[in-house]
Amino acid sequence: MVTQTSYDYILTGGGAAGLLLAFRMSQDKYFDDKQILLIDASAKDQNDRTWCFWSKEETIIEDVISKRWNKVLFKSPWLTASEHTQPYTYNKVRSIDFYNHVHAILSAKSNFTQLQEKVIDIYEDNENARVKTTASTYVGKQVFNSVLFDQGYKNDQKYPLINQHFVGWTVKTDGDFFDPDQATFMDFDIPQKGNTRFMYVLPTTKNEALLEYTLFSKDMLEREAYTDGIKEYLKNLGVTNFEVVEEESGCIPMTCYPFWINNSTHINHIGIAGGWAKASTGYTFRNAMLKTNEIVHQLKKGSRIKTKSKTRFWLYDLLLLDILNNNNAVGSKLFSAMFQNNSLQDIFAFLDEEAHNWSDLKTLWNMPKAIFTKALVNRIIGRY
Ligand SMILES: Cc1cc2nc3c(=O)[nH]c(=O)nc-3n(C[C@H](O)[C@H](O)[C@H](O)COP(=O)(O)OP(=O)(O)OC[C@H]3O[C@@H](n4cnc5c(N)ncnc54)[C@H](O)[C@@H]3O)c2cc1C
């Protein structure tokens, strides 16, 4: 097969952000006469992650949502809060279902080309962007890149880096131990060992759940430390016999590093590479759904592509990261205060950065004031 080398749009990276953008383009007639190239180094034929996100509106990926919860649990030594999510639902997507679904739709469209090649460089001249892979070089009027080439966030002096790192096991237990109607958002009632550590539990049935032993901290642990944490948690639930059906792991950078400064006329960075991971939580998938929608609108209007910028929410995230960076053990208290003093709906709106009439300030006001004020003062006087 001879592959053409010139395209209207090239999407480098076909994970969450790249495929969501491709999917949106495939569903909009405006793009039917555009030539679109999607390049990923991997075949994307493994269930390599489970995405959860909240929504109160119908999404474009209803077909691949495999589970919805209407209740979530927050737990810590100071607080146990089981909250109804309405008007939101908390939704689960298995990545393999999403990859297969989008690949099939793109394969049926003659204006999409999908290539499995490793991208090694992206650059631009006055007219176009160029994508160099190990096999060839492709020219595009616009490139949307989700490959994390910019590693500058790792040792940036201005913005602290906290990692959200975890190992997750999907387990099947002998006997009923889970409530399939309720997802456990954060259970801090586990040894903190000087960090911010919690268990995240997504039950699908009474005897099957995904449990992720998660830290918001700087340094990774040995794999056994995460899996021992899961075993201990299961033991405390009374589980003696279980089978591990699937495993996943991840490390999501939590940082206010402005990835979008790398955007240029013909190249825009999207997904984690575009700074779409919410710095204070690591949630990225919902952002990717919202932001790919904005990009499609901007392309259709012919307006400047804007993928992310600094807002007051960016500052709130920065303060939380400063706090966790200085005292990593304080996370459990901070998140407890957040869940104690705010409704779940206000928290979702706050994390979505869509709080209206400055209701975000009310949410922030309900957090421990002394700690946040100190972090703000330290930022202002330049101590951080
Ligand atoms: C296990 C796990 C669970 C997660 N769960 C959630 C969750 O529940 N909710 C949530 O909001 N977020 C979650 N996240 C965070 C985030 O949503 C995901 O990491 C998401 O996949 C990020 O999307 P992305 O497009 O930026 O990156 P990716 O999905 O990782 O896509 C990047 C793509 O680039 C490709 N690539 C890499 N290098 C090259 C190269 N040189 N050339 C060509 N292609 C290349 C990769 O193969 C990949 O397909 C999770 C992350 C992980 C790892």
PDB file of C-alpha atoms in Angstrom, residues 14-187:
ATOM      1  CA  GLY A  14      -4.299   7.449  19.365  1.00  0.00           C
ATOM      2  CA  GLY A  15      -5.092   6.998  23.042  1.00  0.00           C
ATOM      3  CA  ALA A  16      -7.870   8.770  24.932  1.00  0.00           C
ATOM      4  CA  ALA A  17      -7.380  12.294  23.554  1.00  0.00           C
ATOM      5  CA  GLY A  18      -6.345  11.361  19.995  1.00  0.00           C
ATOM      6  CA  LEU A  19      -9.164   8.853  19.547  1.00  0.00           C
ATOM      7  CA  LEU A  20     -11.771  11.137  21.113  1.00  0.00           C
ATOM      8  CA  LEU A  21     -10.771  13.886  18.696  1.00  0.00           C
ATOM      9  CA  ALA A  22     -10.749  11.471  15.723  1.00  0.00           C
ATOM     10  CA  PHE A  23     -14.116  10.095  16.807  1.00  0.00           C
ATOM     11  CA  ARG A  24     -15.656  13.571  17.033  1.00  0.00           C
ATOM     12  CA  MET A  25     -14.277  14.420  13.577  1.00  0.00           C
ATOM     13  CA  SER A  26     -15.697  11.187  12.164  1.00  0.00           C
ATOM     14  CA  GLN A  27     -19.165  12.101  13.462  1.00  0.00           C
ATOM     15  CA  ASP A  28     -19.224  15.581  11.939  1.00  0.00           C
ATOM     16  CA  LYS A  29     -19.920  16.057   8.204  1.00  0.00           C
ATOM     17  CA  TYR A  30     -17.672  19.141   8.165  1.00  0.00           C
ATOM     18  CA  PHE A  31     -14.675  16.791   8.205  1.00  0.00           C
ATOM     19  CA  ASP A  32     -15.921  14.386   5.506  1.00  0.00           C
ATOM     20  CA  ASP A  33     -13.881  16.091   2.794  1.00  0.00           C
ATOM     21  CA  LYS A  34     -10.790  16.391   5.015  1.00  0.00           C
ATOM     22  CA  GLN A  35      -7.963  13.877   4.910  1.00  0.00           C
ATOM     23  CA  ILE A  36      -7.103  12.787   8.442  1.00  0.00           C
ATOM     24  CA  LEU A  37      -4.151  10.656   9.528  1.00  0.00           C
ATOM     25  CA  LEU A  38      -3.976   8.948  12.940  1.00  0.00           C
ATOM     26  CA  ILE A  39      -0.603   7.540  13.994  1.00  0.00           C
ATOM     27  CA  ASP A  40       0.079   5.438  17.072  1.00  0.00           C
ATOM     28  CA  ALA A  41       3.121   3.357  17.913  1.00  0.00           C
ATOM     29  CA  SER A  42       0.957   0.681  19.484  1.00  0.00           C
ATOM     30  CA  ALA A  43      -1.825  -1.506  18.064  1.00  0.00           C
ATOM     31  CA  LYS A  44      -4.055  -0.484  20.999  1.00  0.00           C
ATOM     32  CA  ASP A  45      -5.423  -4.008  21.257  1.00  0.00           C
ATOM     33  CA  GLN A  46      -5.013  -4.442  25.027  1.00  0.00           C
ATOM     34  CA  ASN A  47      -7.280  -3.421  27.877  1.00  0.00           C
ATOM     35  CA  ASP A  48      -4.512  -1.266  29.346  1.00  0.00           C
ATOM     36  CA  ARG A  49      -6.667   1.034  31.523  1.00  0.00           C
ATOM     37  CA  THR A  50     -10.073   1.677  33.006  1.00  0.00           C
ATOM     38  CA  TRP A  51     -11.426   5.189  32.679  1.00  0.00           C
ATOM     39  CA  CYS A  52     -14.044   6.627  34.998  1.00  0.00           C
ATOM     40  CA  PHE A  53     -15.638  10.027  34.732  1.00  0.00           C
ATOM     41  CA  TRP A  54     -18.779  11.751  35.946  1.00  0.00           C
ATOM     42  CA  SER A  55     -21.329  13.273  33.621  1.00  0.00           C
ATOM     43  CA  LYS A  56     -24.796  14.717  33.824  1.00  0.00           C
ATOM     44  CA  GLU A  57     -25.350  14.898  30.080  1.00  0.00           C
ATOM     45  CA  GLU A  58     -25.429  12.258  27.385  1.00  0.00           C
ATOM     46  CA  THR A  59     -21.914  11.623  26.128  1.00  0.00           C
ATOM     47  CA  ILE A  60     -20.662  10.599  22.688  1.00  0.00           C
ATOM     48  CA  ILE A  61     -19.438   7.289  24.074  1.00  0.00           C
ATOM     49  CA  GLU A  62     -22.617   5.919  25.668  1.00  0.00           C
ATOM     50  CA  ASP A  63     -22.083   2.675  23.681  1.00  0.00           C
ATOM     51  CA  VAL A  64     -18.903   1.818  25.560  1.00  0.00           C
ATOM     52  CA  ILE A  65     -19.902   2.738  29.113  1.00  0.00           C
ATOM     53  CA  SER A  66     -19.951  -0.656  30.807  1.00  0.00           C
ATOM     54  CA  LYS A  67     -21.075   0.414  34.292  1.00  0.00           C
ATOM     55  CA  ARG A  68     -22.697   3.438  35.946  1.00  0.00           C
ATOM     56  CA  TRP A  69     -22.888   4.208  39.646  1.00  0.00           C
ATOM     57  CA  ASN A  70     -25.379   6.555  41.300  1.00  0.00           C
ATOM     58  CA  LYS A  71     -23.672   6.506  44.688  1.00  0.00           C
ATOM     59  CA  VAL A  72     -20.085   7.112  45.748  1.00  0.00           C
ATOM     60  CA  LEU A  73     -18.358   6.596  49.059  1.00  0.00           C
ATOM     61  CA  PHE A  74     -15.676   8.767  50.645  1.00  0.00           C
ATOM     62  CA  LYS A  75     -13.936   7.375  53.723  1.00  0.00           C
ATOM     63  CA  SER A  76     -11.213   8.495  56.085  1.00  0.00           C
ATOM     64  CA  PRO A  77     -10.501   8.128  59.818  1.00  0.00           C
ATOM     65  CA  TRP A  78     -12.591  11.306  60.295  1.00  0.00           C
ATOM     66  CA  LEU A  79     -15.415  10.872  57.859  1.00  0.00           C
ATOM     67  CA  THR A  80     -17.587   8.268  56.152  1.00  0.00           C
ATOM     68  CA  ALA A  81     -19.815   9.862  53.523  1.00  0.00           C
ATOM     69  CA  SER A  82     -21.997   7.905  51.112  1.00  0.00           C
ATOM     70  CA  GLU A  83     -23.391  10.374  48.588  1.00  0.00           C
ATOM     71  CA  HIS A  84     -25.939  10.151  45.809  1.00  0.00           C
ATOM     72  CA  THR A  85     -24.515  11.463  42.566  1.00  0.00           C
ATOM     73  CA  GLN A  86     -27.687  12.766  40.831  1.00  0.00           C
ATOM     74  CA  PRO A  87     -27.920  14.566  38.452  1.00  0.00           C
ATOM     75  CA  TYR A  88     -24.511  13.046  37.653  1.00  0.00           C
ATOM     76  CA  THR A  89     -23.616   9.412  37.117  1.00  0.00           C
ATOM     77  CA  TYR A  90     -20.158   8.007  37.678  1.00  0.00           C
ATOM     78  CA  ASN A  91     -19.279   6.022  34.549  1.00  0.00           C
ATOM     79  CA  LYS A  92     -16.779   3.325  33.692  1.00  0.00           C
ATOM     80  CA  VAL A  93     -15.193   2.620  30.308  1.00  0.00           C
ATOM     81  CA  ARG A  94     -12.834  -0.284  29.615  1.00  0.00           C
ATOM     82  CA  SER A  95     -10.176   1.128  27.304  1.00  0.00           C
ATOM     83  CA  ILE A  96     -10.263  -1.895  24.949  1.00  0.00           C
ATOM     84  CA  ASP A  97     -13.987  -1.353  24.315  1.00  0.00           C
ATOM     85  CA  PHE A  98     -13.290   2.285  23.483  1.00  0.00           C
ATOM     86  CA  TYR A  99     -10.304   1.510  21.211  1.00  0.00           C
ATOM     87  CA  ASN A 100     -12.245  -1.198  19.318  1.00  0.00           C
ATOM     88  CA  HIS A 101     -15.337   0.972  18.956  1.00  0.00           C
ATOM     89  CA  VAL A 102     -13.480   4.002  17.582  1.00  0.00           C
ATOM     90  CA  HIS A 103     -11.125   1.963  15.364  1.00  0.00           C
ATOM     91  CA  ALA A 104     -14.112   0.258  13.723  1.00  0.00           C
ATOM     92  CA  ILE A 105     -15.831   3.592  13.046  1.00  0.00           C
ATOM     93  CA  LEU A 106     -12.663   5.171  11.620  1.00  0.00           C
ATOM     94  CA  SER A 107     -11.962   2.112   9.432  1.00  0.00           C
ATOM     95  CA  ALA A 108     -15.343   2.563   7.764  1.00  0.00           C
ATOM     96  CA  LYS A 109     -14.527   6.187   6.785  1.00  0.00           C
ATOM     97  CA  SER A 110     -12.516   6.584   3.580  1.00  0.00           C
ATOM     98  CA  ASN A 111     -11.019   9.933   4.645  1.00  0.00           C
ATOM     99  CA  PHE A 112      -9.273   8.439   7.704  1.00  0.00           C
ATOM    100  CA  THR A 113      -5.908   6.667   7.526  1.00  0.00           C
ATOM    101  CA  GLN A 114      -4.634   4.792  10.583  1.00  0.00           C
ATOM    102  CA  LEU A 115      -0.964   3.887  10.819  1.00  0.00           C
ATOM    103  CA  GLN A 116       1.008   1.989  13.435  1.00  0.00           C
ATOM    104  CA  GLU A 117       4.330   3.830  13.443  1.00  0.00           C
ATOM    105  CA  LYS A 118       6.524   5.446  16.076  1.00  0.00           C
ATOM    106  CA  VAL A 119       6.644   9.238  15.887  1.00  0.00           C
ATOM    107  CA  ILE A 120      10.123  10.584  16.487  1.00  0.00           C
ATOM    108  CA  ASP A 121       9.748  14.287  15.710  1.00  0.00           C
ATOM    109  CA  ILE A 122       7.148  16.950  14.977  1.00  0.00           C
ATOM    110  CA  TYR A 123       8.126  20.350  13.612  1.00  0.00           C
ATOM    111  CA  GLU A 124       6.676  23.078  11.443  1.00  0.00           C
ATOM    112  CA  ASP A 125       7.578  25.541   8.704  1.00  0.00           C
ATOM    113  CA  ASN A 126       5.569  28.544   7.546  1.00  0.00           C
ATOM    114  CA  GLU A 127       2.961  26.505   5.721  1.00  0.00           C
ATOM    115  CA  ASN A 128       2.607  23.167   7.479  1.00  0.00           C
ATOM    116  CA  ALA A 129       3.614  20.809  10.238  1.00  0.00           C
ATOM    117  CA  ARG A 130       5.716  17.742   9.575  1.00  0.00           C
ATOM    118  CA  VAL A 131       5.574  14.470  11.447  1.00  0.00           C
ATOM    119  CA  LYS A 132       8.615  12.259  11.208  1.00  0.00           C
ATOM    120  CA  THR A 133       8.166   8.598  12.078  1.00  0.00           C
ATOM    121  CA  THR A 134      10.572   5.674  11.949  1.00  0.00           C
ATOM    122  CA  ALA A 135       9.040   4.858   8.534  1.00  0.00           C
ATOM    123  CA  SER A 136       8.338   8.158   6.778  1.00  0.00           C
ATOM    124  CA  THR A 137       7.567  11.882   7.068  1.00  0.00           C
ATOM    125  CA  TYR A 138       3.996  13.204   6.775  1.00  0.00           C
ATOM    126  CA  VAL A 139       2.829  16.750   6.125  1.00  0.00           C
ATOM    127  CA  GLY A 140      -0.267  18.189   7.768  1.00  0.00           C
ATOM    128  CA  LYS A 141      -1.946  21.580   7.887  1.00  0.00           C
ATOM    129  CA  GLN A 142      -2.628  20.932  11.576  1.00  0.00           C
ATOM    130  CA  VAL A 143      -1.148  18.402  13.977  1.00  0.00           C
ATOM    131  CA  PHE A 144      -2.827  17.423  17.239  1.00  0.00           C
ATOM    132  CA  ASN A 145      -0.253  15.632  19.335  1.00  0.00           C
ATOM    133  CA  SER A 146      -0.837  13.542  22.463  1.00  0.00           C
ATOM    134  CA  VAL A 147       2.627  11.968  22.669  1.00  0.00           C
ATOM    135  CA  LEU A 148       4.339  13.300  25.771  1.00  0.00           C
ATOM    136  CA  PHE A 149       7.581  14.562  24.209  1.00  0.00           C
ATOM    137  CA  ASP A 150       8.014  17.514  26.581  1.00  0.00           C
ATOM    138  CA  GLN A 151       9.606  16.084  29.736  1.00  0.00           C
ATOM    139  CA  GLY A 152      10.312  19.562  31.138  1.00  0.00           C
ATOM    140  CA  TYR A 153       7.592  19.168  33.784  1.00  0.00           C
ATOM    141  CA  LYS A 154       9.684  16.548  35.590  1.00  0.00           C
ATOM    142  CA  ASN A 155      12.234  18.967  37.001  1.00  0.00           C
ATOM    143  CA  ASP A 156      10.610  22.354  36.532  1.00  0.00           C
ATOM    144  CA  GLN A 157      11.615  24.653  39.390  1.00  0.00           C
ATOM    145  CA  LYS A 158       8.413  26.699  39.407  1.00  0.00           C
ATOM    146  CA  TYR A 159       5.781  23.988  39.470  1.00  0.00           C
ATOM    147  CA  PRO A 160       5.976  21.031  41.857  1.00  0.00           C
ATOM    148  CA  LEU A 161       5.351  17.583  40.432  1.00  0.00           C
ATOM    149  CA  ILE A 162       3.235  15.159  42.411  1.00  0.00           C
ATOM    150  CA  ASN A 163       2.548  11.811  40.781  1.00  0.00           C
ATOM    151  CA  GLN A 164      -0.683   9.904  40.991  1.00  0.00           C
ATOM    152  CA  HIS A 165       0.663   6.367  40.914  1.00  0.00           C
ATOM    153  CA  PHE A 166      -1.215   3.160  41.411  1.00  0.00           C
ATOM    154  CA  VAL A 167      -1.606  -0.529  40.724  1.00  0.00           C
ATOM    155  CA  GLY A 168      -5.107  -1.885  40.216  1.00  0.00           C
ATOM    156  CA  TRP A 169      -6.347  -5.444  40.481  1.00  0.00           C
ATOM    157  CA  THR A 170      -9.699  -6.645  39.227  1.00  0.00           C
ATOM    158  CA  VAL A 171     -10.526  -9.431  41.645  1.00  0.00           C
ATOM    159  CA  LYS A 172     -13.194 -12.101  41.846  1.00  0.00           C
ATOM    160  CA  THR A 173     -13.928 -13.142  45.409  1.00  0.00           C
ATOM    161  CA  ASP A 174     -15.385 -16.292  46.941  1.00  0.00           C
ATOM    162  CA  GLY A 175     -18.530 -14.770  48.406  1.00  0.00           C
ATOM    163  CA  ASP A 176     -20.209 -11.354  48.326  1.00  0.00           C
ATOM    164  CA  PHE A 177     -18.083  -8.489  49.658  1.00  0.00           C
ATOM    165  CA  PHE A 178     -18.876  -5.455  47.461  1.00  0.00           C
ATOM    166  CA  ASP A 179     -21.821  -3.147  46.911  1.00  0.00           C
ATOM    167  CA  PRO A 180     -22.204  -2.933  43.101  1.00  0.00           C
ATOM    168  CA  ASP A 181     -24.347   0.202  43.446  1.00  0.00           C
ATOM    169  CA  GLN A 182     -21.585   2.252  45.036  1.00  0.00           C
ATOM    170  CA  ALA A 183     -18.073   3.198  43.873  1.00  0.00           C
ATOM    171  CA  THR A 184     -15.509   4.056  46.548  1.00  0.00           C
ATOM    172  CA  PHE A 185     -13.934   7.303  45.394  1.00  0.00           C
ATOM    173  CA  MET A 186     -11.273   7.536  48.061  1.00  0.00           C
ATOM    174  CA  ASP A 187     -10.797   5.387  51.137  1.00  0.00           C
TER     175      ASP A 187
END
